[in-house]
Coordinates of C-alpha atoms and ligand atoms in Angstrom, one line a residue:
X1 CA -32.4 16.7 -12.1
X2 CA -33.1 19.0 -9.0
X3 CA -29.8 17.8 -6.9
X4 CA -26.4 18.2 -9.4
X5 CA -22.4 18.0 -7.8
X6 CA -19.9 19.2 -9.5
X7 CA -16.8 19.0 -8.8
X8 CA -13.2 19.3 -10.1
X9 CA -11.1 16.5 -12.0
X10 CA -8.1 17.2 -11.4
X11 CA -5.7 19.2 -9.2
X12 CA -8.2 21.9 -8.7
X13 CA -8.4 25.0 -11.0
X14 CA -9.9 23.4 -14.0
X15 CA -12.7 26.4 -13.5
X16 CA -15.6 25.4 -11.4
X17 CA -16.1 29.1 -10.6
X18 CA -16.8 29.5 -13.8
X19 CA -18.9 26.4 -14.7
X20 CA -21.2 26.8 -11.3
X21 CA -21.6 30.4 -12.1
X22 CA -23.1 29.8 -15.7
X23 CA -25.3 26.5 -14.3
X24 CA -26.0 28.9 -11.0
X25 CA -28.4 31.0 -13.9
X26 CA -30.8 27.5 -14.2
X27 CA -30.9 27.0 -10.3
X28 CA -32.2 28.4 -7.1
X29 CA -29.5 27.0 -4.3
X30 CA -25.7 27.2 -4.5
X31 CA -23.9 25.2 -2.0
X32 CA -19.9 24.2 -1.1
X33 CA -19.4 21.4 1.4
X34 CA -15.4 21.0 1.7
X35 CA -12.6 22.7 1.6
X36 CA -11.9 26.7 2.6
X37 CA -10.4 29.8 1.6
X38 CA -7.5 27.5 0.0
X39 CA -9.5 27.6 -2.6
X40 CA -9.9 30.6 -5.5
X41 CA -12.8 30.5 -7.9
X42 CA -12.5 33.0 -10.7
X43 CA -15.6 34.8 -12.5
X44 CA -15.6 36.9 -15.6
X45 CA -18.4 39.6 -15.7
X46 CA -18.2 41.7 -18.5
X47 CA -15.1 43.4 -17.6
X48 CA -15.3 42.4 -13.8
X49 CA -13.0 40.3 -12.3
X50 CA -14.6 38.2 -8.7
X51 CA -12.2 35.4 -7.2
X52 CA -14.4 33.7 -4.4
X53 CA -12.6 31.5 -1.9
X54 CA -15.3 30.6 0.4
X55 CA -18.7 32.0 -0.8
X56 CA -20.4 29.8 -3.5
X57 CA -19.5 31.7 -7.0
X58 CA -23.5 31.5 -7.1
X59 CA -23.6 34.7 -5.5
X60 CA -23.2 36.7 -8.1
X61 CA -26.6 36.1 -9.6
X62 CA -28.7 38.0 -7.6
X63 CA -31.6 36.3 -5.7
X64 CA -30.0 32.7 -5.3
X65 CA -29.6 31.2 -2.3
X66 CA -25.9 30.7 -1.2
X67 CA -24.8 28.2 1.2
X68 CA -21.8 27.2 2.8
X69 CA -21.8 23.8 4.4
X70 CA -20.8 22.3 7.9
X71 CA -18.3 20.5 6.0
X72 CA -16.3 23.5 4.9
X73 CA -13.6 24.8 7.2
X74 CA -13.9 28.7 7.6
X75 CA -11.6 31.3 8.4
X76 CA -14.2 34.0 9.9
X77 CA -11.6 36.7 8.9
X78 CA -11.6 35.7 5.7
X79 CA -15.5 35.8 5.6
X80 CA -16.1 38.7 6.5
X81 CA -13.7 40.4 4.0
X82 CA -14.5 38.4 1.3
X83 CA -18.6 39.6 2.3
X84 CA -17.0 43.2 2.3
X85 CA -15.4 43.0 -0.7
X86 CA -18.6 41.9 -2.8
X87 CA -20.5 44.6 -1.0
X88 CA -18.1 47.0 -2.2
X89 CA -18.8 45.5 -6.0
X90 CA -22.5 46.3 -5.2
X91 CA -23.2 42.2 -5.0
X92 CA -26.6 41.5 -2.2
X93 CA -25.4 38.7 0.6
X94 CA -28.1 39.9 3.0
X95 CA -30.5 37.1 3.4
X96 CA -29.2 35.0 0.8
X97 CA -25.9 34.0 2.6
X98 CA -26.0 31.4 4.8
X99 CA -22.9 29.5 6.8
X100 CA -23.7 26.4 9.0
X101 CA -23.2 26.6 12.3
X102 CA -21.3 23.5 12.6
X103 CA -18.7 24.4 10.2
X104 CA -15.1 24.3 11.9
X105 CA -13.0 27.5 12.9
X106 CA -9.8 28.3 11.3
X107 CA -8.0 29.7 14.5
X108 CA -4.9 31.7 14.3
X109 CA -2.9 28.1 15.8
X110 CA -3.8 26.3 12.7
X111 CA -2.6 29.0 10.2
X112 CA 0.8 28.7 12.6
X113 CA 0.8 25.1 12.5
X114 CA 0.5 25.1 8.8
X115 CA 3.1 27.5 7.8
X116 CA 5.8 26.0 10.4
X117 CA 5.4 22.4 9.4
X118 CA 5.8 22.8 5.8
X119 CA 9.1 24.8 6.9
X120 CA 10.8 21.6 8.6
X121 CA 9.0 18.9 5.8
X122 CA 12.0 20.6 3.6
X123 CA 11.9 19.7 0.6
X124 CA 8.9 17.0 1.2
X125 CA 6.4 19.9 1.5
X126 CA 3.2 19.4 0.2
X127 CA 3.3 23.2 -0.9
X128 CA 0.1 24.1 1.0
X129 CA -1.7 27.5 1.0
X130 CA -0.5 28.2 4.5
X131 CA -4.5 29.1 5.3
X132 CA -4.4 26.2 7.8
X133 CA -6.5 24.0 6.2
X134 CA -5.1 20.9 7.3
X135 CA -4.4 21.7 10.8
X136 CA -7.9 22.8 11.3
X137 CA -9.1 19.4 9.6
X138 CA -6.7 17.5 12.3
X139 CA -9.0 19.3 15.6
X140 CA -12.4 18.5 13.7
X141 CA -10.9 14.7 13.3
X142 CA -9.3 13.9 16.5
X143 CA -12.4 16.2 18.3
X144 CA -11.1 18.9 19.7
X145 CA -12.3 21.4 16.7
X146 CA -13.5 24.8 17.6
X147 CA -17.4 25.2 16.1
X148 CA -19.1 28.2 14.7
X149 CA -21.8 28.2 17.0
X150 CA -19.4 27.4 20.5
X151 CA -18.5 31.9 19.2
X152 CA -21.9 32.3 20.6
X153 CA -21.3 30.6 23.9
X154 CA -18.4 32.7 25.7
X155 CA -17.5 30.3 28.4
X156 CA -17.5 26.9 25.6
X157 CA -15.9 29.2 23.5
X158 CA -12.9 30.5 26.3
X159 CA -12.9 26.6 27.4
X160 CA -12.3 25.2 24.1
X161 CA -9.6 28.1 23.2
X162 CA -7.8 28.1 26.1
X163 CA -7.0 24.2 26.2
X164 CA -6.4 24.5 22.7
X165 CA -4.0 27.5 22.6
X166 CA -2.3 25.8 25.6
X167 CA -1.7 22.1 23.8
X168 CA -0.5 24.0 20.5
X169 CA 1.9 26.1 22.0
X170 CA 3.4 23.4 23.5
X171 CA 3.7 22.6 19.7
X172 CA 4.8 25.7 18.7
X173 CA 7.5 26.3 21.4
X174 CA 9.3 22.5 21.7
X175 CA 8.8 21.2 18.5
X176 CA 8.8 24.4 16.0
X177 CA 10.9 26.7 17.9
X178 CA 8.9 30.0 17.6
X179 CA 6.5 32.2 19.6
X180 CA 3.6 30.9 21.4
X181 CA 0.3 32.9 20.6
X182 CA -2.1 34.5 23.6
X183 CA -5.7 33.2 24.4
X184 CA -6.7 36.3 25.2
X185 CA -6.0 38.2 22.3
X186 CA -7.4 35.4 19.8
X187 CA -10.8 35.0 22.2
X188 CA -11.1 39.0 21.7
X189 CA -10.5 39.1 18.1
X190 CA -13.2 35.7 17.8
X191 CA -15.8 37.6 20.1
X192 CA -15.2 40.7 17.6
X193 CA -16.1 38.5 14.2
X194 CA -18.7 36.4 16.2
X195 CA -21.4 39.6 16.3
X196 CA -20.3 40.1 12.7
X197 CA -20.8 37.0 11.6
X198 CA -24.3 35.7 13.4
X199 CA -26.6 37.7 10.7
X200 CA -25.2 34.4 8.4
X201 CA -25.2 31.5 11.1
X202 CA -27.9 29.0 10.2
X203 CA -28.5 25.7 10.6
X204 CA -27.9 24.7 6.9
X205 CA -28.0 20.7 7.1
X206 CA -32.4 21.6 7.7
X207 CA -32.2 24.4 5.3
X208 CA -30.8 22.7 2.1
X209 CA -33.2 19.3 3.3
X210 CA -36.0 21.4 2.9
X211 CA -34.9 23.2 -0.9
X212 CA -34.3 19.6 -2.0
X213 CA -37.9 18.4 -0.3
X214 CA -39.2 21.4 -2.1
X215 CA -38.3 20.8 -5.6
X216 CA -35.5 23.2 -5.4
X217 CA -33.1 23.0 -8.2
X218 CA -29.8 22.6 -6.4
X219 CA -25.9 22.8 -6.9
X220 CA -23.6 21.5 -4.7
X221 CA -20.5 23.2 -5.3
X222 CA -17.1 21.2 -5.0
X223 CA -13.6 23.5 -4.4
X224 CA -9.7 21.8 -5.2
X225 CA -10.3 18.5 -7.7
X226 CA -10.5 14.9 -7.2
X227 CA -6.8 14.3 -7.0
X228 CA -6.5 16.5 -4.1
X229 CA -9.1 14.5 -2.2
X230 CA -7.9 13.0 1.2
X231 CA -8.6 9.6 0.1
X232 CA -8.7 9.4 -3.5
X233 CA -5.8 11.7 -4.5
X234 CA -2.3 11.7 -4.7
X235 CA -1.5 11.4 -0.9
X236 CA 0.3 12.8 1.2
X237 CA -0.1 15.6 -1.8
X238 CA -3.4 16.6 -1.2
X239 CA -6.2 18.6 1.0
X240 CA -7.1 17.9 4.1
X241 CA -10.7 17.4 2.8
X242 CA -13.4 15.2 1.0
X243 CA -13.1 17.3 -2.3
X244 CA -14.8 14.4 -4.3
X245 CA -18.8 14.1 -4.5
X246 CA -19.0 11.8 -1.5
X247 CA -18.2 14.6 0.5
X248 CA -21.3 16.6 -0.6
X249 CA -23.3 14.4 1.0
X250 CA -21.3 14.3 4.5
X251 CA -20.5 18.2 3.9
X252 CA -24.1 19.4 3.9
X253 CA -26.0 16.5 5.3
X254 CA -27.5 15.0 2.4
X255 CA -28.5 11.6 1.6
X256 CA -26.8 10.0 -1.2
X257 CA -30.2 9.4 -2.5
X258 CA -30.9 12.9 -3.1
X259 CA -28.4 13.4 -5.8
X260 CA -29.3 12.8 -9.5
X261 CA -25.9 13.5 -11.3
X262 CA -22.6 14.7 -10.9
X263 CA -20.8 17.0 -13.4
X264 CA -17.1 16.4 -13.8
X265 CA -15.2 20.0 -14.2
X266 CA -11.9 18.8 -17.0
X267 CA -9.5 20.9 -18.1
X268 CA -8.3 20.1 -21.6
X269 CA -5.3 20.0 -20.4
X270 CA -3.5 19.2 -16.6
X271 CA -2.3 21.9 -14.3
X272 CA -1.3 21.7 -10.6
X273 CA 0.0 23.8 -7.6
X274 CA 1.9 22.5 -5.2
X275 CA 4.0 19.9 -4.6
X276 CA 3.8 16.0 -5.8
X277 CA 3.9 14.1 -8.9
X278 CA 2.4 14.9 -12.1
X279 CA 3.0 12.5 -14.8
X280 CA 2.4 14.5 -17.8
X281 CA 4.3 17.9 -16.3
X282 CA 5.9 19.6 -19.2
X283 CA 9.3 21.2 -17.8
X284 CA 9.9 22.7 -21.1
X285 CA 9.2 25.6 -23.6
X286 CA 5.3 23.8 -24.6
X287 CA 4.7 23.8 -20.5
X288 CA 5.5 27.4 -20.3
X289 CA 3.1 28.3 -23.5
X290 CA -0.1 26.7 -21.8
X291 CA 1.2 28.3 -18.5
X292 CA 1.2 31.6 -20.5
X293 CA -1.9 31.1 -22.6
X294 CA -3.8 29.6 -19.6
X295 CA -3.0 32.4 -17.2
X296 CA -1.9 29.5 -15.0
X297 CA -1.0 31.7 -12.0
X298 CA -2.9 30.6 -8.6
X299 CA -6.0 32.4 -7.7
X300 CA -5.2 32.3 -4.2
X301 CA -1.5 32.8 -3.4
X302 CA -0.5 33.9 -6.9
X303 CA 2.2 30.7 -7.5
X304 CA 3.0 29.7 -11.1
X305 CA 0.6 26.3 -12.0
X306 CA 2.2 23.0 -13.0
X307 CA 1.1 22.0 -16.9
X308 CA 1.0 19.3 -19.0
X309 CA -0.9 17.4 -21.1
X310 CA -4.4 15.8 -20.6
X311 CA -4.1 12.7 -18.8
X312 CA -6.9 10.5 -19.2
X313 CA -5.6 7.7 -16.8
X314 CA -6.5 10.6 -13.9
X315 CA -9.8 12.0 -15.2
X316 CA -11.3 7.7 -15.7
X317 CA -10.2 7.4 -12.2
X318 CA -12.0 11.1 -11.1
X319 CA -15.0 9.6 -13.2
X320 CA -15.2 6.2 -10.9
X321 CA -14.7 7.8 -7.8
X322 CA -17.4 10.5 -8.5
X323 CA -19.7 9.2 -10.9
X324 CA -19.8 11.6 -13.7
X325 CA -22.5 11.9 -16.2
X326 CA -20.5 14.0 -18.6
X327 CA -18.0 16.5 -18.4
X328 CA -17.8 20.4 -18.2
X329 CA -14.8 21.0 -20.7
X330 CA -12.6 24.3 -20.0
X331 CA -9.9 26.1 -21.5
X332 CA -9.9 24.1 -24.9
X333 CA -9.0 27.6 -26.2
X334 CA -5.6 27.4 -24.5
X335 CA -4.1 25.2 -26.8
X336 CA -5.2 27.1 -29.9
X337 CA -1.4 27.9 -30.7
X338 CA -0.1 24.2 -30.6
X339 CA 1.1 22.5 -33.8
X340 CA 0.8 18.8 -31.8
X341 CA -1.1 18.1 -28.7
X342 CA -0.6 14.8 -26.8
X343 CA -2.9 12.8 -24.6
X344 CA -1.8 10.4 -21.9
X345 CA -3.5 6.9 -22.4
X346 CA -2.0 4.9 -20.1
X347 CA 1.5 4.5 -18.0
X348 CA 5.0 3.2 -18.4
X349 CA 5.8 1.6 -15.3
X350 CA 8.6 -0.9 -14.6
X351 CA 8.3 -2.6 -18.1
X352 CA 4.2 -2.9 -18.1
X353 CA 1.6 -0.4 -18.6
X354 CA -1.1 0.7 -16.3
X355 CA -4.4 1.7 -17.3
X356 CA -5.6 2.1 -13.5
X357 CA -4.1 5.0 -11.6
X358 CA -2.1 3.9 -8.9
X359 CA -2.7 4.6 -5.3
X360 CA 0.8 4.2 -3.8
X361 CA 2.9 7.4 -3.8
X362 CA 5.9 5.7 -5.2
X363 CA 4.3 3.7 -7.6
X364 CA 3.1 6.7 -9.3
X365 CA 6.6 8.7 -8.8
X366 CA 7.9 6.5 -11.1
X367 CA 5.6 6.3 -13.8
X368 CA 5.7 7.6 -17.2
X369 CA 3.1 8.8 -19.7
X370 CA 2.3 6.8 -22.8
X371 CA 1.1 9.5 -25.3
X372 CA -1.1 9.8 -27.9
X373 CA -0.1 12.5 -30.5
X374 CA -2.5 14.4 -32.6
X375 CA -2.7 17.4 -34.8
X376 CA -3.8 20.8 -33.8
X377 CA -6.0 23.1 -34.9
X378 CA -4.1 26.1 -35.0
X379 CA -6.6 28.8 -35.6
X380 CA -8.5 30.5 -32.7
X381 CA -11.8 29.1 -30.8
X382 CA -12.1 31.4 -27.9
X383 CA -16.2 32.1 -28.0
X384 CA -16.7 29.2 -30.7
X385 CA -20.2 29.5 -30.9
X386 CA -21.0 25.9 -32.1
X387 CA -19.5 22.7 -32.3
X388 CA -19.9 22.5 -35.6
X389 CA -17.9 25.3 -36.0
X390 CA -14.9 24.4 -34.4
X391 CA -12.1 23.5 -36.7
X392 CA -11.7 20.3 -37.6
X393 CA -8.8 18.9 -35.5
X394 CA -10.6 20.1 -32.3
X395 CA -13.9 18.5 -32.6
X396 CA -11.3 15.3 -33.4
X397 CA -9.2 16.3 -29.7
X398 CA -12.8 16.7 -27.9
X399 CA -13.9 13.3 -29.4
X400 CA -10.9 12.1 -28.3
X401 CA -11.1 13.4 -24.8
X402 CA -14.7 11.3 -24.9
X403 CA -13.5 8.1 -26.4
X404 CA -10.9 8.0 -23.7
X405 CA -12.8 8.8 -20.6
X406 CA -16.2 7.4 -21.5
X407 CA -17.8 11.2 -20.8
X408 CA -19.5 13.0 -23.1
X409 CA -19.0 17.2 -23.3
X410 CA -22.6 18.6 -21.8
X411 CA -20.3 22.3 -21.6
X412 CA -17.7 23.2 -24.0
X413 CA -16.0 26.2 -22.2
X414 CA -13.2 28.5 -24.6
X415 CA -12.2 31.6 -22.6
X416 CA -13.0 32.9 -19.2
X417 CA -15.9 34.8 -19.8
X418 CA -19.8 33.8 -19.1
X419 CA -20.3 34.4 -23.3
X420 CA -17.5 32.1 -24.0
X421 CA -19.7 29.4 -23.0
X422 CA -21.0 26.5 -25.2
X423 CA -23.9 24.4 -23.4
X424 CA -24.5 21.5 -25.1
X425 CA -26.4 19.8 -22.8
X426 CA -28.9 21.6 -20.0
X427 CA -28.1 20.3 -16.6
X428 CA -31.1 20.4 -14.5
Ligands
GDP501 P1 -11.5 26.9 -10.1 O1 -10.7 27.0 -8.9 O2 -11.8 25.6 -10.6 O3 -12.7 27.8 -10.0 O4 -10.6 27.6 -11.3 P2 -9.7 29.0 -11.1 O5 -10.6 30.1 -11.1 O6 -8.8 28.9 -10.0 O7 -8.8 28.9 -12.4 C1 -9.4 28.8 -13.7 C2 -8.9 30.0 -14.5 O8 -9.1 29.8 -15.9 C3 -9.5 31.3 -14.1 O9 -8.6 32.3 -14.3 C4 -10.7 31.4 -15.1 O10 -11.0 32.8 -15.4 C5 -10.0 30.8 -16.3 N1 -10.9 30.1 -17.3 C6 -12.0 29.3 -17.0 N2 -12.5 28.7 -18.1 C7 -11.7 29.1 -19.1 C8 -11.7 28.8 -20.5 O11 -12.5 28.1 -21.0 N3 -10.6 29.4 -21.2 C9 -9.7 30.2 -20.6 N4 -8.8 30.7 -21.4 N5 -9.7 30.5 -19.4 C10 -10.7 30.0 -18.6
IMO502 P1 -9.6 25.4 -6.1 O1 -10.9 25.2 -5.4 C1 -5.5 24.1 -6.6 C2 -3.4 22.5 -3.1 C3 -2.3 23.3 -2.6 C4 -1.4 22.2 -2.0 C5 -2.5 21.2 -1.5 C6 -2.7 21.3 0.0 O2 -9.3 26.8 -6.5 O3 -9.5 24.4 -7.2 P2 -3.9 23.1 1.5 O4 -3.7 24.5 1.7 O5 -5.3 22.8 1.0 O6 -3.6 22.2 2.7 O7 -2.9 22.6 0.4 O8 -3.7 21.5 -2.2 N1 -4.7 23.3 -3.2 C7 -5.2 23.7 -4.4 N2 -4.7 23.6 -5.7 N3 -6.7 24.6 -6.4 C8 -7.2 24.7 -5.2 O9 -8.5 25.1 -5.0 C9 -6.5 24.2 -4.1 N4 -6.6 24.2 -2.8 C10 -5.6 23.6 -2.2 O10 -1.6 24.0 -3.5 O11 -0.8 21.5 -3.1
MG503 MG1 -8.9 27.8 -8.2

């Protein structure tokens, strides 16, 4: 199983950073294809804390090849402090980071773009990160996108930014109502991170082609979830991106023939950031325990996380779009305290009950969560170090969590450290 995807489930955070991070130990290539520094990928090392937003969390095994794809949308700024702040931790990303050279800028427009149309949506904000990730997605769809390598020629580079800068102001002065930004200042501050930034420029479609023709055991590295893909999520609620595992392929340049298996990332229970509908959102007193236990604060801009129960309706419709072999269970631990835990099964909606999850916004808005009630376990299972010694209402939740999604558990995951880690099932 050289080629593996794994991405998120859900709304993101279900803890891919920690999941790639333990299979990272088994493989010799890390790579993310989608997405940007929206995204925030915790690591627990010993007493170590790393959040990556951009850098595969593969980096921190030493000696792995890191890669991120043309696919992903990056903020050179946030690079290059991100690269600082491993350094600073002592972590090697000479030689072994690599970004493609036809990954799309984040300019300083996009970030402005961002933030000032969530102000006038009101209250029908999606609640974005306000890193410009959508904006930057628009350019690279309607062609007008600002490339990694144009930093290395000054006069495409001026060209591009200087039509650019001049369209979006027009933007940011008659529609938004605020300042317009300078081309020369942003073409400075770009010409300033492009000499930083070249030691890592590569052309990464030829360089992960070759580790797969090579026998290289691979990981393709998914940020946000399935229900913040562009297509396959809740829209308009989502990312601007391809977070499901189609987009590896268009992300990094792969054929889909090159991947064996994907690995769905589940949380054992739902979280979100951001606005739009969550079915199973607990507004009350059991919501605020998992958002407690869970730590269920963003790892990016710090907001409190959405919870509520498991719904399996969502993580069969993750498993069709992607194709999951199995699933990396996380955070079981979280709901060691609860006397009952519930399971969505299906939807209430207008009388009937779906079983399918619904692509139309309003649909979904006004569904309702059929439940499923079990026991708990009540009794702690944070570093459980086998199955067989979980208690037994939680290897009954687990099997549950199988019956209803058709996936079996290959990783059992019950706290946030590497050791609390049960792999059930080797990947590669
Ligand atoms: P990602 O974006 O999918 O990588 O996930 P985040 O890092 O944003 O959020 C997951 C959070 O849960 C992080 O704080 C992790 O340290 C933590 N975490 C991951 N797995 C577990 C687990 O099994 N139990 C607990 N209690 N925390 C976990
Ligand atoms: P990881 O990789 C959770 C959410 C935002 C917002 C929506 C659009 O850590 O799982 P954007 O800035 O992307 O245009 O915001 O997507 N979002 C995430 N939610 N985890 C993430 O990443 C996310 N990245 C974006 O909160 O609702
Ligand atoms: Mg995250």
């Amino acid at each position: 199983m050289p080629c593996i995807v794994v991405v998120g489930a859900q709304w993101g955070d279900e803890g891919k950073g920690k999941i790639i991070d333990i299979l990272t130990a088994e493989a010799d290539v890390v790579a993310r294809y989608q997405g940007g520094h929206n995204a925030g990928h915790t690591v627990i090392i010993g007493d170590e804390k790393f959040v990556l937003h951009l850098i595969p969390s593969g980096i921190l095994h030493g000696g792995k090849t890191c890669i991120i794809g043309n696919g992903v949308v990056v903020d050179p700024a946030a690079f290059l402090d991100e690269v600082e702040e491993l350094r600073q931790k002592g972590i090697s990303v000479a030689g072994n980071l690599f970004v493609s050279k036809s990954a799309h800028l984040i300019m300083p427009y996009h970030r402005a773009l961002d933030k000032e149309s969530e102000k006038t949506k009101g209250t029908k904000k999606i609640g974005t990160t306000g890193r410009g990730i959508g904006p930057t997605y628009s350019d690279k769809m309607a062609r007008v996108g600002i490339r990694i390598s144009d930093l290395f020629d000054t006069q495409v580079f001026r060209e591009k930014l200087e039509k650019n800068v001049e369209d979006m102001n027009f933007f940011l002065e008659n529609l938004y109502k605020t300042e317009p930004l300078k081309a020369d200042t942003i073409y400075a501050e770009y010409q300033g991170y492009a000499e930083k930034i070249a030691p890592f420029v590569a052309d990464t479609t030829a360089m992960v082609n070759k580790h797969i023709a090579d026998g290289k055991k691979v990981l393709l590295e998914g940020a946000q979830g399935t229900m913040l893909d562009v297509d396959h999520g809740t829209y308009p609620f989502v990312t601007s991106s391809s977070a499901a595992a189609g987009g590896a392929c268009t992300g990094l340049g792969i054929s889909p023939v090159k991947i064996d298996k994907v690995l769905g990332v589940v949380k054992a229970y739902t979280t979100r950031v951001g606005e739009g509908p969550l079915v199973t959102e607990l507004n009350d007193e059991v919501g605020k325990g998992l958002q407690d236990r869970g730590k269920e604060f963003g790892a990016t801009t710090g907001r409190a996380r959405r919870c509520g129960w498991f719904d399996a309706v969502v993580v069969k419709h993750a498993s069709m779009i992607n194709g999951f072999s199995g699933m990396a269970l996380t955070k079981l631990d979280v709901l060691d305290e609860c006397s009952e835990i519930k399971v969505c099964t299906a939807y209430k909606y207008k009388g009937g009950e779906l079983s399918e999850f619904p692509s139309e916004l309003h649909v979904l808005e006004q569904c309702e969560p059929v439940y499923k009630t079990v026991k708990g376990w009540r009794k702690n299972t944070v570093g459980a170090m086998s199955m067989a010694g979980l208690p037994q209402e939680a290897k009954d939740y687990v099997s549950l969590l199988t019956d209803l999604t058709g996936l079996p558990v290959d990783i059992l995951s019950t706290g946030p450290r590497r050791e609390e880690t049960l792999v059930l099932k080797t990947s590669f």
